[in-house]
CSV table of C-alpha atoms in Angstrom, one decimal:
chain,number,residue,atom,x,y,z
A,20,MET,CA,0.0,0.0,0.0
A,21,SER,CA,1.4,3.4,-0.9
A,22,GLU,CA,2.0,5.9,1.8
A,23,MET,CA,-0.7,8.6,2.2
A,24,LYS,CA,0.4,12.0,1.0
A,25,LEU,CA,0.3,14.6,3.7
A,26,GLU,CA,-1.3,18.0,3.0
A,27,PRO,CA,1.4,20.7,2.9
A,28,SER,CA,1.8,23.0,5.9
A,29,VAL,CA,3.8,26.2,6.4
A,30,THR,CA,6.3,25.5,9.2
A,31,VAL,CA,8.6,28.0,11.0
A,32,ILE,CA,11.7,27.1,13.0
A,33,GLY,CA,13.9,29.8,14.5
A,34,ASP,CA,16.4,30.6,17.2
A,35,LEU,CA,18.0,33.7,18.8
A,36,VAL,CA,21.3,34.9,17.5
A,37,GLY,CA,23.9,35.8,20.2
A,38,SER,CA,21.5,35.6,23.1
A,39,ARG,CA,23.9,33.5,25.2
A,40,ARG,CA,26.3,36.5,25.3
A,41,SER,CA,23.8,38.7,27.0
A,42,ALA,CA,24.5,39.7,30.6
A,43,ASP,CA,20.8,39.3,31.5
A,44,ARG,CA,19.6,36.1,30.0
A,45,ALA,CA,16.4,36.2,32.0
A,46,ALA,CA,15.4,39.6,30.6
A,47,VAL,CA,16.2,38.4,27.1
A,48,HIS,CA,14.0,35.3,27.6
A,49,GLU,CA,11.1,37.4,29.0
A,50,ARG,CA,11.3,39.7,26.0
A,51,PHE,CA,11.4,36.7,23.7
A,52,ALA,CA,8.4,35.1,25.3
A,53,ARG,CA,6.4,38.4,25.0
A,54,ALA,CA,7.3,38.7,21.3
A,55,VAL,CA,6.2,35.1,20.6
A,56,ALA,CA,3.0,35.6,22.5
A,57,GLU,CA,2.2,38.7,20.5
A,58,VAL,CA,2.8,36.9,17.2
A,59,ASN,CA,0.5,34.1,18.3
A,60,ALA,CA,-2.2,36.6,19.3
A,61,THR,CA,-1.9,38.5,16.0
A,62,PHE,CA,-1.8,35.6,13.6
A,63,ALA,CA,-3.6,32.8,15.5
A,64,PRO,CA,-1.5,30.1,13.8
A,65,PRO,CA,-3.0,26.6,13.8
A,66,VAL,CA,0.0,25.4,15.8
A,67,PRO,CA,1.1,28.4,17.9
A,68,LEU,CA,4.8,29.2,18.1
A,69,ARG,CA,6.3,27.5,21.1
A,70,ILE,CA,9.7,28.1,22.7
A,71,GLY,CA,11.9,25.0,23.2
A,72,VAL,CA,15.4,24.3,24.5
A,73,GLY,CA,18.3,26.6,23.5
A,74,ASP,CA,16.2,29.6,22.5
A,75,GLU,CA,14.7,27.7,19.6
A,76,PHE,CA,11.0,28.1,18.6
A,77,GLN,CA,8.7,26.5,16.1
A,78,GLY,CA,5.1,26.6,14.9
A,79,ILE,CA,2.8,26.1,11.9
A,80,PHE,CA,1.0,29.0,10.1
A,81,ALA,CA,-2.2,29.0,8.1
A,82,THR,CA,-0.5,30.6,5.0
A,83,LEU,CA,3.0,31.4,3.7
A,84,GLY,CA,2.0,35.1,3.8
A,85,ASP,CA,1.3,34.8,7.5
A,86,ALA,CA,4.6,33.1,8.2
A,87,VAL,CA,6.5,35.7,6.2
A,88,ALA,CA,4.8,38.6,8.0
A,89,ALA,CA,5.2,36.9,11.4
A,90,THR,CA,8.9,36.4,11.0
A,91,LEU,CA,9.3,40.2,10.3
A,92,ARG,CA,7.3,41.2,13.3
A,93,LEU,CA,9.1,38.8,15.6
A,94,ARG,CA,12.5,40.1,14.5
A,95,LEU,CA,11.5,43.7,15.0
A,96,ALA,CA,10.2,42.9,18.4
A,97,LEU,CA,13.7,41.8,19.5
A,98,LEU,CA,16.0,44.1,17.6
A,99,PRO,CA,18.3,45.9,18.1
A,100,ASP,CA,19.4,44.1,21.2
A,101,VAL,CA,18.8,40.5,20.0
A,102,ASP,CA,18.5,39.2,16.5
A,103,VAL,CA,16.7,36.0,15.3
A,104,ARG,CA,17.4,33.5,12.6
A,105,GLN,CA,14.3,31.9,11.0
A,106,GLY,CA,13.5,29.2,8.5
A,107,ILE,CA,10.1,28.8,6.8
A,108,GLY,CA,9.2,25.5,5.3
A,109,TRP,CA,6.5,24.2,3.0
A,110,GLY,CA,5.6,20.5,3.1
A,111,GLY,CA,3.7,17.7,4.8
A,112,VAL,CA,3.6,17.4,8.5
A,113,GLN,CA,2.6,14.3,10.5
A,114,VAL,CA,1.5,14.4,14.1
A,115,LEU,CA,3.2,11.4,15.9
A,116,ALA,CA,1.8,12.1,19.3
A,117,ASP,CA,-0.7,14.5,20.9
A,118,GLU,CA,0.6,14.8,24.5
A,119,PRO,CA,3.2,16.1,24.4
A,120,ARG,CA,2.7,17.1,20.8
A,121,VAL,CA,5.3,15.5,18.5
A,122,GLU,CA,5.4,16.2,14.8
A,123,ASP,CA,7.6,15.1,11.9
A,124,GLY,CA,7.6,15.2,8.2
A,125,PRO,CA,8.9,17.0,5.1
A,126,GLY,CA,7.5,20.3,6.2
A,127,TRP,CA,9.7,20.3,9.3
A,128,TRP,CA,12.7,19.1,7.3
A,129,ALA,CA,12.2,21.9,4.9
A,130,ALA,CA,12.1,24.5,7.7
A,131,ARG,CA,15.3,23.1,9.2
A,132,SER,CA,17.0,23.2,5.8
A,133,ALA,CA,15.9,26.9,5.6
A,134,VAL,CA,17.4,27.6,9.0
A,135,ASP,CA,20.7,26.1,7.8
A,136,THR,CA,20.6,28.3,4.8
A,137,ALA,CA,20.0,31.4,6.9
A,138,GLU,CA,23.0,30.4,9.1
A,139,ASP,CA,25.1,30.0,6.0
A,140,TYR,CA,24.2,33.6,4.9
A,141,GLU,CA,25.8,34.8,8.1
A,142,ARG,CA,29.2,33.5,6.9
A,143,ARG,CA,29.0,35.4,3.6
A,144,ALA,CA,29.7,39.1,4.0
A,145,PRO,CA,27.2,40.3,1.3
A,146,LEU,CA,24.4,38.3,2.9
A,147,ARG,CA,25.2,38.8,6.5
A,148,GLY,CA,22.1,41.0,7.1
A,149,VAL,CA,19.7,38.3,5.8
A,150,ARG,CA,18.1,36.4,8.7
A,151,THR,CA,15.2,34.5,7.0
A,152,ALA,CA,15.1,31.8,4.4
A,153,TYR,CA,12.4,29.6,2.8
A,154,ALA,CA,12.5,26.0,1.5
A,155,ALA,CA,9.9,23.7,0.0
A,156,ALA,CA,10.0,20.0,0.5
A,157,GLU,CA,10.9,17.9,-2.6
A,158,GLY,CA,7.9,17.2,-4.8
A,159,GLU,CA,5.7,19.8,-3.2
A,160,ASP,CA,4.0,22.3,-5.5
A,161,GLY,CA,4.5,25.4,-3.3
A,162,PRO,CA,5.5,28.9,-4.1
A,163,PRO,CA,8.9,29.0,-5.8
A,164,PRO,CA,11.7,29.3,-3.3
A,165,ALA,CA,13.8,31.5,-5.5
A,166,LEU,CA,11.1,34.2,-5.7
A,167,VAL,CA,10.2,34.0,-2.0
A,168,ASN,CA,13.9,34.1,-0.9
A,169,ALA,CA,14.6,37.1,-3.2
A,170,ALA,CA,11.9,39.0,-1.3
A,171,LEU,CA,13.1,37.8,2.1
A,172,MET,CA,16.7,38.8,1.3
A,173,THR,CA,15.7,42.3,0.2
A,174,ARG,CA,13.4,42.8,3.2
A,175,ASP,CA,16.0,41.5,5.8
A,176,GLN,CA,18.8,43.5,4.3
A,177,VAL,CA,16.8,46.8,4.6
A,178,VAL,CA,15.8,46.0,8.2
A,179,SER,CA,19.4,45.1,9.1
A,180,GLY,CA,20.6,48.5,7.9
A,181,LEU,CA,18.0,50.5,9.9
A,182,SER,CA,19.0,52.6,12.9
A,183,PRO,CA,17.2,51.7,16.2
A,184,ARG,CA,14.9,54.7,15.8
A,185,SER,CA,14.0,53.8,12.2
A,186,MET,CA,13.3,50.2,13.4
A,187,SER,CA,10.8,51.7,15.9
A,188,VAL,CA,9.2,53.7,13.1
A,189,LEU,CA,8.8,50.5,11.0
A,190,ASP,CA,7.5,48.5,14.0
A,191,GLY,CA,4.9,51.2,14.8
A,192,LEU,CA,3.7,51.4,11.2
A,193,LEU,CA,3.3,47.7,11.0
A,194,ARG,CA,1.2,47.8,14.1
A,195,GLY,CA,-1.1,50.3,12.3
A,196,ARG,CA,-0.1,53.3,14.4
A,197,GLN,CA,-0.3,56.8,12.9
A,198,GLN,CA,2.9,58.8,12.1
A,199,GLN,CA,1.9,61.5,14.6
A,200,GLU,CA,1.7,58.9,17.4
A,201,ILE,CA,5.1,57.4,16.5
A,202,ALA,CA,6.6,60.9,16.3
A,203,ASP,CA,5.3,61.8,19.8
A,204,ASP,CA,6.7,58.6,21.3
A,205,LEU,CA,10.2,59.1,19.7
A,206,GLY,CA,10.3,62.9,20.4
A,207,ILE,CA,10.6,63.8,16.7
A,208,SER,CA,8.4,65.6,14.2
A,209,PRO,CA,5.9,63.8,11.9
A,210,SER,CA,7.9,65.1,9.0
A,211,ALA,CA,11.0,63.4,10.4
A,212,VAL,CA,9.0,60.2,10.5
A,213,SER,CA,8.0,60.7,6.9
A,214,GLN,CA,11.5,61.3,5.9
A,215,ARG,CA,12.7,58.0,7.4
A,216,VAL,CA,9.9,56.2,5.6
A,217,ARG,CA,11.1,57.6,2.3
A,218,ALA,CA,14.8,57.6,2.7
A,219,ASP,CA,15.5,54.5,4.8
A,220,GLY,CA,13.6,52.0,2.7
A,221,ILE,CA,10.8,51.6,5.3
A,222,GLY,CA,8.1,52.4,2.7
A,223,VAL,CA,9.5,49.6,0.5
A,224,VAL,CA,9.4,47.1,3.4
A,225,LEU,CA,5.8,48.1,4.2
A,226,ALA,CA,4.7,47.7,0.5
A,227,ALA,CA,6.4,44.4,0.2
A,228,ASP,CA,4.9,43.2,3.5
A,229,GLU,CA,1.4,43.9,2.2
A,230,MET,CA,2.0,42.2,-1.1
A,231,LEU,CA,3.6,39.1,0.5
A,232,ARG,CA,0.6,38.7,2.8
A,233,GLY,CA,-1.2,37.3,-0.2
A,234,LEU,CA,1.0,34.2,-0.5
């Protein structure tokens, strides 16, 4: 009898970068847990992100667009003090046990491969600012990895080049806040916020984020 084909899922695996060098690991973990909880509340993934051993986390999202958007928001919630390396996978997932939940399958293998790719980027100077990668399991008819990774590379490179203040502007706009509110919080003028959106590439990240949500 042939093995039943599993429906593809969108998996995410990630871990913190350099968190072990922090002088206050408890504070880093608390911030990390808050960021994960906020992503889960915003996107309501079918299998919520959960933190495991060694600052690693994983979960399953309803769509690739949700996973792409969630990885951006999680990264911004931790920057500039802590960064995060993330892999998005597309492929079948099998539940091996319910309590505790244990999963396996090509979807998870693809996400792990994507994490390895993101880690490899860090060893290549031109790609050092890229923190997210996407991989599809062999034989799966998902969105083309080359196209998705081109978008992720561009997005991550822009974010990596932002100043902490510009990261706050981007984070605020992604949360739906008005430029006046963001300006008041940062102690700058609304025109200064607009200037950052235009000159720092924030507007491009926002537009790309909206387009990628349709994946």
